[in-house]
JSON list of C-alpha atoms in Angstrom, two decimals:
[
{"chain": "O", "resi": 3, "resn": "UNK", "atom": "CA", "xyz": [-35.28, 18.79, 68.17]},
{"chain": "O", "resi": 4, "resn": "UNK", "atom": "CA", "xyz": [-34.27, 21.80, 65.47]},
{"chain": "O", "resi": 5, "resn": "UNK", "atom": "CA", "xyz": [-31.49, 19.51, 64.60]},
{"chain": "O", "resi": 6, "resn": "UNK", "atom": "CA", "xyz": [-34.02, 16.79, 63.98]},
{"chain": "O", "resi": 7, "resn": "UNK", "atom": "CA", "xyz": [-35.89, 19.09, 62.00]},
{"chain": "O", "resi": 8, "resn": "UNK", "atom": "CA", "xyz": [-33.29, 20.07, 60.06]},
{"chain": "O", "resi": 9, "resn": "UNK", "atom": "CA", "xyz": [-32.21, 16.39, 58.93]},
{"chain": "O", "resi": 10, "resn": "UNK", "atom": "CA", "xyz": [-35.75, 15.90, 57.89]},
{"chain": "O", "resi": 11, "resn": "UNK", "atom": "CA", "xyz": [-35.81, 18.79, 56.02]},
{"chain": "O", "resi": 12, "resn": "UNK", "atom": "CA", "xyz": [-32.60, 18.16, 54.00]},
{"chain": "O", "resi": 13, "resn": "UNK", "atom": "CA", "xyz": [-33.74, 14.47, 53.99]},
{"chain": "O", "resi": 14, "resn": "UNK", "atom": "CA", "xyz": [-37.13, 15.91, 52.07]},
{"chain": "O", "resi": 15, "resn": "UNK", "atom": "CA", "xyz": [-35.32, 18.22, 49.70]},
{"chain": "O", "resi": 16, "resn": "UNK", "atom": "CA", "xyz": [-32.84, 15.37, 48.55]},
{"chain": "O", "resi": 17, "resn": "UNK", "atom": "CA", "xyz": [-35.43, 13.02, 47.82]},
{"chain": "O", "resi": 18, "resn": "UNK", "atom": "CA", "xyz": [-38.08, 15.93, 45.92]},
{"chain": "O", "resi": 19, "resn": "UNK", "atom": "CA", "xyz": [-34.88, 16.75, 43.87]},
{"chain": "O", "resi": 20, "resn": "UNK", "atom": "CA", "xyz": [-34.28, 12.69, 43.11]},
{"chain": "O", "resi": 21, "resn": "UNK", "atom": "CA", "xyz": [-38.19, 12.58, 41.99]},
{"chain": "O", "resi": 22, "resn": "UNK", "atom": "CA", "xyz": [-38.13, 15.81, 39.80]},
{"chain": "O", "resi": 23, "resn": "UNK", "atom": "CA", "xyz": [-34.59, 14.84, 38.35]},
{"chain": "O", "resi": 24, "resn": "UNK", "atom": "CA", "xyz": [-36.38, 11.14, 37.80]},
{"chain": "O", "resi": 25, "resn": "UNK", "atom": "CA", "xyz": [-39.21, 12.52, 36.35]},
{"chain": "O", "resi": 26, "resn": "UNK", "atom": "CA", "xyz": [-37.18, 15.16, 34.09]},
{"chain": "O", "resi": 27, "resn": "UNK", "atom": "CA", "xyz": [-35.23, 12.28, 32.96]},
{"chain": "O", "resi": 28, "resn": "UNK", "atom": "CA", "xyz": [-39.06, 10.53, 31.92]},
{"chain": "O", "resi": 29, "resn": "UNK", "atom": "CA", "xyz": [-39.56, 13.48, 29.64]},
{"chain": "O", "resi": 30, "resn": "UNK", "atom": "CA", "xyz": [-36.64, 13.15, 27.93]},
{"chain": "O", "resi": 31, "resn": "UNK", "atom": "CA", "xyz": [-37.67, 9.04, 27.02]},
{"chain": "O", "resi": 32, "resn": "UNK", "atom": "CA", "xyz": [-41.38, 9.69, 26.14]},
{"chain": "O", "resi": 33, "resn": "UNK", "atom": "CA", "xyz": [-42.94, 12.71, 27.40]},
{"chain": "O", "resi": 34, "resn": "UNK", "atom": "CA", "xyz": [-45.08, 15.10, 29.13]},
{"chain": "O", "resi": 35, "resn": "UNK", "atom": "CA", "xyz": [-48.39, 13.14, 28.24]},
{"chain": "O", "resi": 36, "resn": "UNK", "atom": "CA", "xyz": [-46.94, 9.40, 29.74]},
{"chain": "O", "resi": 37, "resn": "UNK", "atom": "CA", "xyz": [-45.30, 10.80, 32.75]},
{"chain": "O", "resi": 38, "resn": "UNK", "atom": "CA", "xyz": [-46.29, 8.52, 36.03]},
{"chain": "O", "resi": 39, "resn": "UNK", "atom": "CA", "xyz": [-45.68, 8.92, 39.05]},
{"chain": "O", "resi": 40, "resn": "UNK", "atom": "CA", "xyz": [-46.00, 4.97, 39.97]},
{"chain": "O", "resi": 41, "resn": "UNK", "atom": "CA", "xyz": [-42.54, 4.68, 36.48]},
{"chain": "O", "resi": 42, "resn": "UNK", "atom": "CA", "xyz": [-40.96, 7.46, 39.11]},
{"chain": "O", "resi": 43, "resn": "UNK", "atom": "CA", "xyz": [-41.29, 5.92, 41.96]},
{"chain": "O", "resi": 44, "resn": "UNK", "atom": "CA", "xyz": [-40.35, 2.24, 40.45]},
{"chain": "O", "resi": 45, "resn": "UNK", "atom": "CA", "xyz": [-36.73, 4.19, 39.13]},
{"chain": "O", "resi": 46, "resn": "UNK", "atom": "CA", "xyz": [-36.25, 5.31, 42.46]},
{"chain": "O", "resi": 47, "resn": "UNK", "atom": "CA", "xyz": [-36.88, 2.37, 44.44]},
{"chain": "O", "resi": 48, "resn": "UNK", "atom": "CA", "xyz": [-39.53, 3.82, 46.40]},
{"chain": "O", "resi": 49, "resn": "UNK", "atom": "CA", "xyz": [-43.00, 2.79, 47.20]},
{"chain": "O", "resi": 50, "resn": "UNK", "atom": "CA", "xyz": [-45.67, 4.92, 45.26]},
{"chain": "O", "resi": 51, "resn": "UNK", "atom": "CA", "xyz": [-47.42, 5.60, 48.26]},
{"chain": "O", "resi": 52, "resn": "UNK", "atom": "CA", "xyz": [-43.97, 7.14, 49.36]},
{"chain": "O", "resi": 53, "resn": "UNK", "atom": "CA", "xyz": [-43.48, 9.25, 46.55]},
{"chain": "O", "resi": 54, "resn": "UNK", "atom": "CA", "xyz": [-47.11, 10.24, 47.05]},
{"chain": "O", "resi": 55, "resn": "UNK", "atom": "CA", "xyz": [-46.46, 12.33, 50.17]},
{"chain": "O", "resi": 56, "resn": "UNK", "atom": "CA", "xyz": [-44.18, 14.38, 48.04]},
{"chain": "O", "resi": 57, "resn": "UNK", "atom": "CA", "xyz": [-46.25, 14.89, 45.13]},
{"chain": "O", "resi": 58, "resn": "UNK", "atom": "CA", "xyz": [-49.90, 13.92, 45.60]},
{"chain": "O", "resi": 59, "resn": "UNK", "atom": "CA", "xyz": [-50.42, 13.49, 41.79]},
{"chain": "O", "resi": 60, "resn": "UNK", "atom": "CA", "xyz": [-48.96, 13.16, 38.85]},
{"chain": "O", "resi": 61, "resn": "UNK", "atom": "CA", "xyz": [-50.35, 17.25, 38.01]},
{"chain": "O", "resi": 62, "resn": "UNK", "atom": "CA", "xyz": [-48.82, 18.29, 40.71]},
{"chain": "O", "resi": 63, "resn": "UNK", "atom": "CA", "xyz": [-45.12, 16.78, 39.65]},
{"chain": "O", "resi": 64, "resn": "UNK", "atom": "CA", "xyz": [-45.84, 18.21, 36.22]},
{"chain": "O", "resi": 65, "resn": "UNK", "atom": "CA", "xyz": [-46.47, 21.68, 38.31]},
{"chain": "O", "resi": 66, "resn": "UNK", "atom": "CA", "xyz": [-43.22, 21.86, 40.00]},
{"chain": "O", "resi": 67, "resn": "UNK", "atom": "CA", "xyz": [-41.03, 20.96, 36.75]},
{"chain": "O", "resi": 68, "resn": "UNK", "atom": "CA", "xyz": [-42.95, 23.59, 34.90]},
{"chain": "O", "resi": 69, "resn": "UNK", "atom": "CA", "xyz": [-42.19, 26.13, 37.53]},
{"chain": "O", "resi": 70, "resn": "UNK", "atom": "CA", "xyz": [-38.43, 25.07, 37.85]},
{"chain": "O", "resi": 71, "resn": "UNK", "atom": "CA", "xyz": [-38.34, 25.31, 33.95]},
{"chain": "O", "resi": 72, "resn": "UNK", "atom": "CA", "xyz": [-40.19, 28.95, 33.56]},
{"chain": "O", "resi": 73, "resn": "UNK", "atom": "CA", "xyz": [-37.69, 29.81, 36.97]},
{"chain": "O", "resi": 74, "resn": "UNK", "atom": "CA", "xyz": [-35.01, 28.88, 35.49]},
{"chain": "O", "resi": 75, "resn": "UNK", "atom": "CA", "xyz": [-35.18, 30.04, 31.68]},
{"chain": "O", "resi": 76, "resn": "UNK", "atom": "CA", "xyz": [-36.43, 33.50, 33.56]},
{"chain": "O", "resi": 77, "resn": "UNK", "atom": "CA", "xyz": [-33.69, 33.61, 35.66]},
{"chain": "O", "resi": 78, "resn": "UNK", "atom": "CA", "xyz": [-31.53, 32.90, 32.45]},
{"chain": "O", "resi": 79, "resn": "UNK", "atom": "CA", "xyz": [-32.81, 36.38, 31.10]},
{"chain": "O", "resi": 80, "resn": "UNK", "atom": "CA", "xyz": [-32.12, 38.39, 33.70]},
{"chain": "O", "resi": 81, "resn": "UNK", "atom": "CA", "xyz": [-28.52, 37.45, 34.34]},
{"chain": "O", "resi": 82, "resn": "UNK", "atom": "CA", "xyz": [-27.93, 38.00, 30.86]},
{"chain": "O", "resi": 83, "resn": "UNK", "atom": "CA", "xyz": [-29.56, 41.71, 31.48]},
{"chain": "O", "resi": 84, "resn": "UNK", "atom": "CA", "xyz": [-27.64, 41.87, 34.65]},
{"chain": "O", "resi": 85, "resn": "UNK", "atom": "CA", "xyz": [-24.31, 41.66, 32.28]},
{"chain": "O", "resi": 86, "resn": "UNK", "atom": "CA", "xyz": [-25.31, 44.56, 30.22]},
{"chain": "O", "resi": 87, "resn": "UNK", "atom": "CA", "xyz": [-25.53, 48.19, 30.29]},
{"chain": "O", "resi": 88, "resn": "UNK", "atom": "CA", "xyz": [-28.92, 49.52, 31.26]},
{"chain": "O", "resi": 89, "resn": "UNK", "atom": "CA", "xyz": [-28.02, 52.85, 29.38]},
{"chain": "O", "resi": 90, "resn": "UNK", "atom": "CA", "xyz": [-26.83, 50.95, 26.56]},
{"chain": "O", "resi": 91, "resn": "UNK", "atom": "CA", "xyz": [-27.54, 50.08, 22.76]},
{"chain": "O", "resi": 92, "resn": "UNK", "atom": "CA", "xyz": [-30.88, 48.76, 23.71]},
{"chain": "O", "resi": 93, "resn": "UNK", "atom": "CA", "xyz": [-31.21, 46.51, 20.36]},
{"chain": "O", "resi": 94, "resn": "UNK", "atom": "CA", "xyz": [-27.65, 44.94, 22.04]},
{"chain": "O", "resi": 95, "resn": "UNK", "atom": "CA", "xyz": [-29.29, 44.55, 25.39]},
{"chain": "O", "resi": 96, "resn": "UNK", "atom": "CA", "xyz": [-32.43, 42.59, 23.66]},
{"chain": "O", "resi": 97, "resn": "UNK", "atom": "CA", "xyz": [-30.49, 40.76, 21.74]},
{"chain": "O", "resi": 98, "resn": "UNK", "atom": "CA", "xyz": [-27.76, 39.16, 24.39]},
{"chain": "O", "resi": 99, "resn": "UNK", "atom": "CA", "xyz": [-31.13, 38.61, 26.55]},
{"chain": "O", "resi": 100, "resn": "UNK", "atom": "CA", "xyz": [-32.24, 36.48, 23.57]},
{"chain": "O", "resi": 101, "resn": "UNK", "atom": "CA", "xyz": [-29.55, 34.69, 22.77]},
{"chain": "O", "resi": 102, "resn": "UNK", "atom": "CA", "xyz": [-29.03, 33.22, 26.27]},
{"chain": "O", "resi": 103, "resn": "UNK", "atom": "CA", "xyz": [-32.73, 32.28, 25.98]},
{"chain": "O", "resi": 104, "resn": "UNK", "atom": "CA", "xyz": [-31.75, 30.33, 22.98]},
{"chain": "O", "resi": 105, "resn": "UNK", "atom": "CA", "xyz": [-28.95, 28.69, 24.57]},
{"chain": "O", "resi": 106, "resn": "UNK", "atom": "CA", "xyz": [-31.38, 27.76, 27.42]},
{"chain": "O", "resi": 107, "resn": "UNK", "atom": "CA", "xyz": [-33.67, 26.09, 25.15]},
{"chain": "O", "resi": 108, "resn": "UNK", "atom": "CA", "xyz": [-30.88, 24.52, 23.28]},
{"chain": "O", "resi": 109, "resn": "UNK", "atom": "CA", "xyz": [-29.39, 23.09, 26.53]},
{"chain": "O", "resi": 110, "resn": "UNK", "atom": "CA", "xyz": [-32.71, 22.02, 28.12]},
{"chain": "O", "resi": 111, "resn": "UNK", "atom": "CA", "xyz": [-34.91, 21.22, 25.24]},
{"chain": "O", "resi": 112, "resn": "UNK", "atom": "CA", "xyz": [-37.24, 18.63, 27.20]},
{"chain": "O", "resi": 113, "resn": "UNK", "atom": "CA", "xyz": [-37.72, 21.55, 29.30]},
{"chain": "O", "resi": 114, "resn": "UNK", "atom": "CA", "xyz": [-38.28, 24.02, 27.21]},
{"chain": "O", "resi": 115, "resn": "UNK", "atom": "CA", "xyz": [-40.89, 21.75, 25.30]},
{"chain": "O", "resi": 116, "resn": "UNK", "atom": "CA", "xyz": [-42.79, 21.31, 28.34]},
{"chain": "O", "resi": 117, "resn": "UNK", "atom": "CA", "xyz": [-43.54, 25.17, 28.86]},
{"chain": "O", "resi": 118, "resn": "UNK", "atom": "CA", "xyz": [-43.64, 26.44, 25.28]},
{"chain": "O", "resi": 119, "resn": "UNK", "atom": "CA", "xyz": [-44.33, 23.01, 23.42]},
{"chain": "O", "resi": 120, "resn": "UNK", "atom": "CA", "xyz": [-47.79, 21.39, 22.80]},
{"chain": "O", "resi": 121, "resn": "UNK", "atom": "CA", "xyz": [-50.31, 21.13, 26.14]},
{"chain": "O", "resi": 122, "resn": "UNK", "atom": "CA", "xyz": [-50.06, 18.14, 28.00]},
{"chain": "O", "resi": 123, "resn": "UNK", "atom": "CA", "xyz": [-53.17, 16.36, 27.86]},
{"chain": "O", "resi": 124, "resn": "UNK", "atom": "CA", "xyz": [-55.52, 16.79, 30.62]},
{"chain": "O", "resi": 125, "resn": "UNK", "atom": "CA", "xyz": [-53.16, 18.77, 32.63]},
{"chain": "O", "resi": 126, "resn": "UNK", "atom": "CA", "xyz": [-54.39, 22.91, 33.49]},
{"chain": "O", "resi": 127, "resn": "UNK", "atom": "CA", "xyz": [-51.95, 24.39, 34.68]},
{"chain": "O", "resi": 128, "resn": "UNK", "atom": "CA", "xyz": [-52.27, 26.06, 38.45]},
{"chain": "O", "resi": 129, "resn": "UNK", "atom": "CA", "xyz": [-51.99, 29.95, 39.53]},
{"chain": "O", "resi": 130, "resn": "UNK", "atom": "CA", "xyz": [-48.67, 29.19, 40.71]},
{"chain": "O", "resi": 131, "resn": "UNK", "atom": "CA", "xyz": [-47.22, 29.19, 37.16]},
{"chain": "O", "resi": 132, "resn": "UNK", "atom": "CA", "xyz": [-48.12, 32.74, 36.43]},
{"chain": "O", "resi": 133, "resn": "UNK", "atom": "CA", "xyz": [-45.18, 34.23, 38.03]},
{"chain": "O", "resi": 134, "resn": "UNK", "atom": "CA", "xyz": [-42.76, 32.45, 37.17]},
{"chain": "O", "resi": 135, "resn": "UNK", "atom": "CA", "xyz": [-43.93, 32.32, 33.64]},
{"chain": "O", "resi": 136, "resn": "UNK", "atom": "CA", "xyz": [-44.03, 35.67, 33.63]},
{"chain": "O", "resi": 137, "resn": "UNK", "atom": "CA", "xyz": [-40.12, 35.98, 34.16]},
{"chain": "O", "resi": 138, "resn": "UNK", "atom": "CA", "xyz": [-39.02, 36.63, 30.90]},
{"chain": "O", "resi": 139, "resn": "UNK", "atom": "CA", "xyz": [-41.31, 38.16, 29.71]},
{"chain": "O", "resi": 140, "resn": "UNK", "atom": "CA", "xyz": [-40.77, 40.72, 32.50]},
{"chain": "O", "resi": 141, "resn": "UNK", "atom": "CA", "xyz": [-37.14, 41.09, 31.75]},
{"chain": "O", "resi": 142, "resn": "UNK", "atom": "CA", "xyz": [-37.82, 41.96, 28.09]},
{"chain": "O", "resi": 143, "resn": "UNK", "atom": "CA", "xyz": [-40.28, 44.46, 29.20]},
{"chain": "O", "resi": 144, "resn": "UNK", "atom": "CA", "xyz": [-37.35, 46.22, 31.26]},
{"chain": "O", "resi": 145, "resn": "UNK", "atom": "CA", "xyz": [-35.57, 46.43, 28.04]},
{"chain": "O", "resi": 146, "resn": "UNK", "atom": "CA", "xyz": [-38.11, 48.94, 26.69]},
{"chain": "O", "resi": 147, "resn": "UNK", "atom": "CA", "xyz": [-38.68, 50.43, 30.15]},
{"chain": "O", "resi": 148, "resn": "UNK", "atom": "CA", "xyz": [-34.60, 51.27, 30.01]},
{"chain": "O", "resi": 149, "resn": "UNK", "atom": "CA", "xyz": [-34.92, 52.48, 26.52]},
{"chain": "O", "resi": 150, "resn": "UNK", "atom": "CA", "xyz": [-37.94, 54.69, 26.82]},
{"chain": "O", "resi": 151, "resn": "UNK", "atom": "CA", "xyz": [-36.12, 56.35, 29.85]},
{"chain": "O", "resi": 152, "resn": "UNK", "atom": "CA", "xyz": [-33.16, 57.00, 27.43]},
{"chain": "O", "resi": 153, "resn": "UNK", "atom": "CA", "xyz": [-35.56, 58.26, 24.83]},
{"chain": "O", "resi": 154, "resn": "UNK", "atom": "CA", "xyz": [-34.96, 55.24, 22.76]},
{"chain": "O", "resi": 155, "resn": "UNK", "atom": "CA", "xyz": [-37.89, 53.61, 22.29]},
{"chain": "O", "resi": 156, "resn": "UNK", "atom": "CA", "xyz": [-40.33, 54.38, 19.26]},
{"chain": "O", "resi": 157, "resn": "UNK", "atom": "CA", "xyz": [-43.89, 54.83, 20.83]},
{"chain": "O", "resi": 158, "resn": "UNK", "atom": "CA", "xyz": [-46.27, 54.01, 18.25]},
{"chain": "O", "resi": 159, "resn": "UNK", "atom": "CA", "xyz": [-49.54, 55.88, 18.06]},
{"chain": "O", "resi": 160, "resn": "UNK", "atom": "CA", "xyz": [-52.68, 54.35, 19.91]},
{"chain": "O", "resi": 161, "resn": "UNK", "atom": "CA", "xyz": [-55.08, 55.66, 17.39]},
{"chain": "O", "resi": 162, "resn": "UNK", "atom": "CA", "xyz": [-52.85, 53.48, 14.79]},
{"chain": "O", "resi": 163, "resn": "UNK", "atom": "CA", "xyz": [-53.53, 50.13, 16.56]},
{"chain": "O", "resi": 164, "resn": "UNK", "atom": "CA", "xyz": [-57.05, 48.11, 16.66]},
{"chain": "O", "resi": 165, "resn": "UNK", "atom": "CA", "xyz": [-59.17, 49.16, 19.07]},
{"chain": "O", "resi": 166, "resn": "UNK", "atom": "CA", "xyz": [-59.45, 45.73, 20.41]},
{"chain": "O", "resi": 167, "resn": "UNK", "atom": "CA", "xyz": [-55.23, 45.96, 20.32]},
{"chain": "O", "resi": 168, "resn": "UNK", "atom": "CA", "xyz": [-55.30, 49.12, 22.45]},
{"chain": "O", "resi": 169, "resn": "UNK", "atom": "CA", "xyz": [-57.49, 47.61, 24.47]},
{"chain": "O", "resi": 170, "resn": "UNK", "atom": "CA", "xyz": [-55.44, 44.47, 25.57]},
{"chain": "O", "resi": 171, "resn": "UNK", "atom": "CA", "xyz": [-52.41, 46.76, 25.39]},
{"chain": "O", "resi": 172, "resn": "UNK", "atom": "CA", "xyz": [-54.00, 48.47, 27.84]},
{"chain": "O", "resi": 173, "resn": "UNK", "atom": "CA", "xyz": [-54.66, 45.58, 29.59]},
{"chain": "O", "resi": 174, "resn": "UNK", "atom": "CA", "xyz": [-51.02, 44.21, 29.70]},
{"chain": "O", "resi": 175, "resn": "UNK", "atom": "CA", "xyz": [-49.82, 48.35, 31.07]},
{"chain": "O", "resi": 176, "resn": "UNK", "atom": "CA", "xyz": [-51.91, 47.91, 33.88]},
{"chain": "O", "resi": 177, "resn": "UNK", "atom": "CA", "xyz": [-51.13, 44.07, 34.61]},
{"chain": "O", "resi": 178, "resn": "UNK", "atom": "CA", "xyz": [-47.20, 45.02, 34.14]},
{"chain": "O", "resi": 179, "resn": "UNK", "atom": "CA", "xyz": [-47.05, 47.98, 35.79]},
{"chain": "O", "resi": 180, "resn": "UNK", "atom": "CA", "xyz": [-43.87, 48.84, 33.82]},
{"chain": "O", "resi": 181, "resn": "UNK", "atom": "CA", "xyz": [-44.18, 52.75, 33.69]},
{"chain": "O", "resi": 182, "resn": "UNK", "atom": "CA", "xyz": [-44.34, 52.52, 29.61]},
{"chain": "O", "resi": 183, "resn": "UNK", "atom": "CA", "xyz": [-46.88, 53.52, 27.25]},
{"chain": "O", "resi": 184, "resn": "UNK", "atom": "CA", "xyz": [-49.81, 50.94, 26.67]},
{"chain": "O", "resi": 185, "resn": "UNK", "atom": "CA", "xyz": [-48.96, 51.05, 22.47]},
{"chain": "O", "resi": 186, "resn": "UNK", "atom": "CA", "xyz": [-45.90, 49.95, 23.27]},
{"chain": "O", "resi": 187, "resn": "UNK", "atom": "CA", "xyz": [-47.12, 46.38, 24.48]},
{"chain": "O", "resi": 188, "resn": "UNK", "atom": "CA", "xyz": [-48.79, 45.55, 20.79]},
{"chain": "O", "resi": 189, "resn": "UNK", "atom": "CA", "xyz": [-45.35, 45.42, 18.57]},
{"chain": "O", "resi": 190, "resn": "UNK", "atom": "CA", "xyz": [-43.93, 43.92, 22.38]},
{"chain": "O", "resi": 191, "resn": "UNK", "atom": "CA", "xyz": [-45.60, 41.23, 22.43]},
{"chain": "O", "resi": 192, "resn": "UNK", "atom": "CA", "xyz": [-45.62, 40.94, 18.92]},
{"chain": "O", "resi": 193, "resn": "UNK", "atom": "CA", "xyz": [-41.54, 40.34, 19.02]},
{"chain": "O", "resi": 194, "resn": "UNK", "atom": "CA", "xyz": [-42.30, 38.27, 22.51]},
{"chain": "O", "resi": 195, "resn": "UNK", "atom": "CA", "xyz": [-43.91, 35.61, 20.26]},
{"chain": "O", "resi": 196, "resn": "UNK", "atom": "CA", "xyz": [-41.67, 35.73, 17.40]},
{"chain": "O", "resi": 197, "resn": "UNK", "atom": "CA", "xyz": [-39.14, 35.38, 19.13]},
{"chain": "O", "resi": 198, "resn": "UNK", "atom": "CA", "xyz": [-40.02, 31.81, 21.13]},
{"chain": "O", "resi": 199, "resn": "UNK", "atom": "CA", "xyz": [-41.36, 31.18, 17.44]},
{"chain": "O", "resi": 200, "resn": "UNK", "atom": "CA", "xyz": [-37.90, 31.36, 15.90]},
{"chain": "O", "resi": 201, "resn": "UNK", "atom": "CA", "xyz": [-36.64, 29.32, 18.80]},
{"chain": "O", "resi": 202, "resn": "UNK", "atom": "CA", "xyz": [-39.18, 26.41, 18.40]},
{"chain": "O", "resi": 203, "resn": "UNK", "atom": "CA", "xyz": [-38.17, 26.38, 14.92]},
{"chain": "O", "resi": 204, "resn": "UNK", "atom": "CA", "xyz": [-34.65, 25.64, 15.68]},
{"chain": "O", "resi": 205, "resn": "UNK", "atom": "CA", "xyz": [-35.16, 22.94, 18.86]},
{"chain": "O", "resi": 206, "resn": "UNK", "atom": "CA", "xyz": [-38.02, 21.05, 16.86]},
{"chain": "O", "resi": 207, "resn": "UNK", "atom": "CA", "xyz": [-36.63, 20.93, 13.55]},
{"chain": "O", "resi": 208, "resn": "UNK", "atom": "CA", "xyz": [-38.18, 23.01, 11.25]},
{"chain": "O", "resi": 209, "resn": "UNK", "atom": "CA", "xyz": [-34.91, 24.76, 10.34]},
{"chain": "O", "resi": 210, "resn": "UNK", "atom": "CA", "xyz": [-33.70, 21.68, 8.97]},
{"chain": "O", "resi": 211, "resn": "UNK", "atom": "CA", "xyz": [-31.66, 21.96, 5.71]},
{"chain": "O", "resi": 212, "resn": "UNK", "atom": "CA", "xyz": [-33.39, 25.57, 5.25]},
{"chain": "O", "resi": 213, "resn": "UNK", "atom": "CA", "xyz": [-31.05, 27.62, 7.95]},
{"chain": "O", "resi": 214, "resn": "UNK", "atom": "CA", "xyz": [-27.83, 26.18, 8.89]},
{"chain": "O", "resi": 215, "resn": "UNK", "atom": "CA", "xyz": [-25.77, 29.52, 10.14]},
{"chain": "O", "resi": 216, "resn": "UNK", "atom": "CA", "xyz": [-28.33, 29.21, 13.28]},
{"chain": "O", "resi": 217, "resn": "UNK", "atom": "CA", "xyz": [-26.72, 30.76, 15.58]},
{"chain": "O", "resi": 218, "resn": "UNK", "atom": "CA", "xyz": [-25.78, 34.35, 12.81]},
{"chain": "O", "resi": 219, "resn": "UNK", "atom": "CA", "xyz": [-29.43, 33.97, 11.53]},
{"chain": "O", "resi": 220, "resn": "UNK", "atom": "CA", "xyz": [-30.91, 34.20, 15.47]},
{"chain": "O", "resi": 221, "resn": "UNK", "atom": "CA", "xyz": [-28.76, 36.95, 16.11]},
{"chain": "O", "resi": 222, "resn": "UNK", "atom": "CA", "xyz": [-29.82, 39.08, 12.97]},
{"chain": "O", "resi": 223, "resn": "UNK", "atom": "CA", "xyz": [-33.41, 38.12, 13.46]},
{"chain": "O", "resi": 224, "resn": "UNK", "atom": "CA", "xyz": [-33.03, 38.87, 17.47]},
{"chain": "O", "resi": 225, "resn": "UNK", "atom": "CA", "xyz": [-31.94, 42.59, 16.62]},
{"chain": "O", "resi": 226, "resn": "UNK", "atom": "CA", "xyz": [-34.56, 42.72, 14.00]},
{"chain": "O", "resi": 227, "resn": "UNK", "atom": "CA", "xyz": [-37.33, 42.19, 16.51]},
{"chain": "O", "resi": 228, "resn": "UNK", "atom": "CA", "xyz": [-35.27, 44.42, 19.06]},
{"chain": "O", "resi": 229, "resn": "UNK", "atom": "CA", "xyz": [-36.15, 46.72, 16.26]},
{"chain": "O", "resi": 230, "resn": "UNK", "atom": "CA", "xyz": [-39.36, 45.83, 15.29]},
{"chain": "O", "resi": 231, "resn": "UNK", "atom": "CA", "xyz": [-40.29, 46.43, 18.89]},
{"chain": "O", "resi": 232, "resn": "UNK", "atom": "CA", "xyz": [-39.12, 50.07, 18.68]},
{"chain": "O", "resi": 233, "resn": "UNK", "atom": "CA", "xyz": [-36.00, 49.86, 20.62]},
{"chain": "O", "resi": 234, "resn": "UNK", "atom": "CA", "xyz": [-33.53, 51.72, 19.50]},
{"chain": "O", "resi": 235, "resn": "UNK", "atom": "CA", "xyz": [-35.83, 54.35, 18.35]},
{"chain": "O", "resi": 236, "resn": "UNK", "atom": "CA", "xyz": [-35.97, 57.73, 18.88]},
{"chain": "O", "resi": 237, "resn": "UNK", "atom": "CA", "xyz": [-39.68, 58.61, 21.02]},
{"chain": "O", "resi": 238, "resn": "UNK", "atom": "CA", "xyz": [-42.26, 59.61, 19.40]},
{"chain": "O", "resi": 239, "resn": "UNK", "atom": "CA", "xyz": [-43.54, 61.18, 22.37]},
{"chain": "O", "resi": 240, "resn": "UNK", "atom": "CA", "xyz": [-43.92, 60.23, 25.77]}
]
């Protein structure tokens, strides 16, 4: 019987590959917002009500390819982190942690559009995105964690920022957990967004006949943020 049980099971994972790489393959042509699970199934040669014991609805196909994307662009990070130093030039660590997240995007850009483009219509996306969204995030964050151990991360003063700043810096310390001063999430997060901003730029066009050394101009602008950030720094205090 386990043997049984095992064909099944590598019966099931072939086919849920087949259907995501189908359905990948759909974004590409036209889209988060037209993806159907009945234009899947037709590819495949497969009954809808088939493909419907896989993925019950089209939201739920749309959840798996967003965690596979935010898994895999995570994942990205890390290994590029896992390359590096963690006593070294922090502003280098950031910034080869960046530029394989580039490269991601550049490599996957259907992909990348679905998690950091526009919304897809009527789709919310589930709880189980969280985590893996929160990926790279995560491995940036160990980038100051590293640094502030060194005593190279510039701490700026809570009594500087917003109160309504502190506050959601405070917010994101506890959430993270990552042993680092709450300030240090507000010029963070600030360089978190840039960042995917300068990357949209480049995969949807907007550097069009305004940057063309892309790939010198990301890396200056990386360490900039790195920078910008505070790593690199000396403490301000602890």
């Amino acid at each position: 019987m386990s043997a049984i049980r095992g064909a099944r099971e590598r019966a099931r994972t072939e086919v849920t590959a087949a259907i995501k790489e189908e359905a990948r393959r759909q974004l590409a042509d036209q889209g988060a917002a037209k993806l159907s699970l009945r234009a899947v199934a037709r590819e495949l040669g497969m009954a809808s009500s088939a493909l419907y014991r896989y993925f019950p609805s089209r939201d739920e196909l749309l959840t798996a390819l967003i965690v596979d994307a935010y898994d895999a662009i995570g994942a990205a990070a890390e290994q590029a982190l896992a390359r590096t130093d963690p006593g070294g030039d922090p502003v280098e660590r950031w910034t080869a942690a960046c530029r394989t997240l580039r490269a991601w995007a550049l490599a996957h850009p259907h992909e990348y559009a679905l998690i950091y483009g526009s919304p897809v219509p009527g789709y919310a996306a589930p709880q189980d995105t969280i985590a893996p969204a929160s990926r790279v995030g995560l491995a940036l964050i160990s980038v100051a964690r590293d640094a502030h151990a060194a005593g190279a991360l510039r701490v700026p003063e809570e009594a500087d920022l917003p109160e309504a700043v502190r506050d959601d810096a405070r917010n994101i310390a506890d959430a993270v957990g990552a042993d680092l001063p709450a300030a240090v999430f507000a010029p963070l997060v600030a360089a978190w967004a840039q960042l995917f901003g300068l990357i949209s730029f480049e995969l949807f066009g907007q550097f069009t006949k305004v940057v063309e050394a892309r790939e010198e101009f990301f890396g200056q602008a990386a360490a900039a943020l790195a920078r910008a950030a505070g790593l690199g720094g000396a403490a301000d205090r602890g």
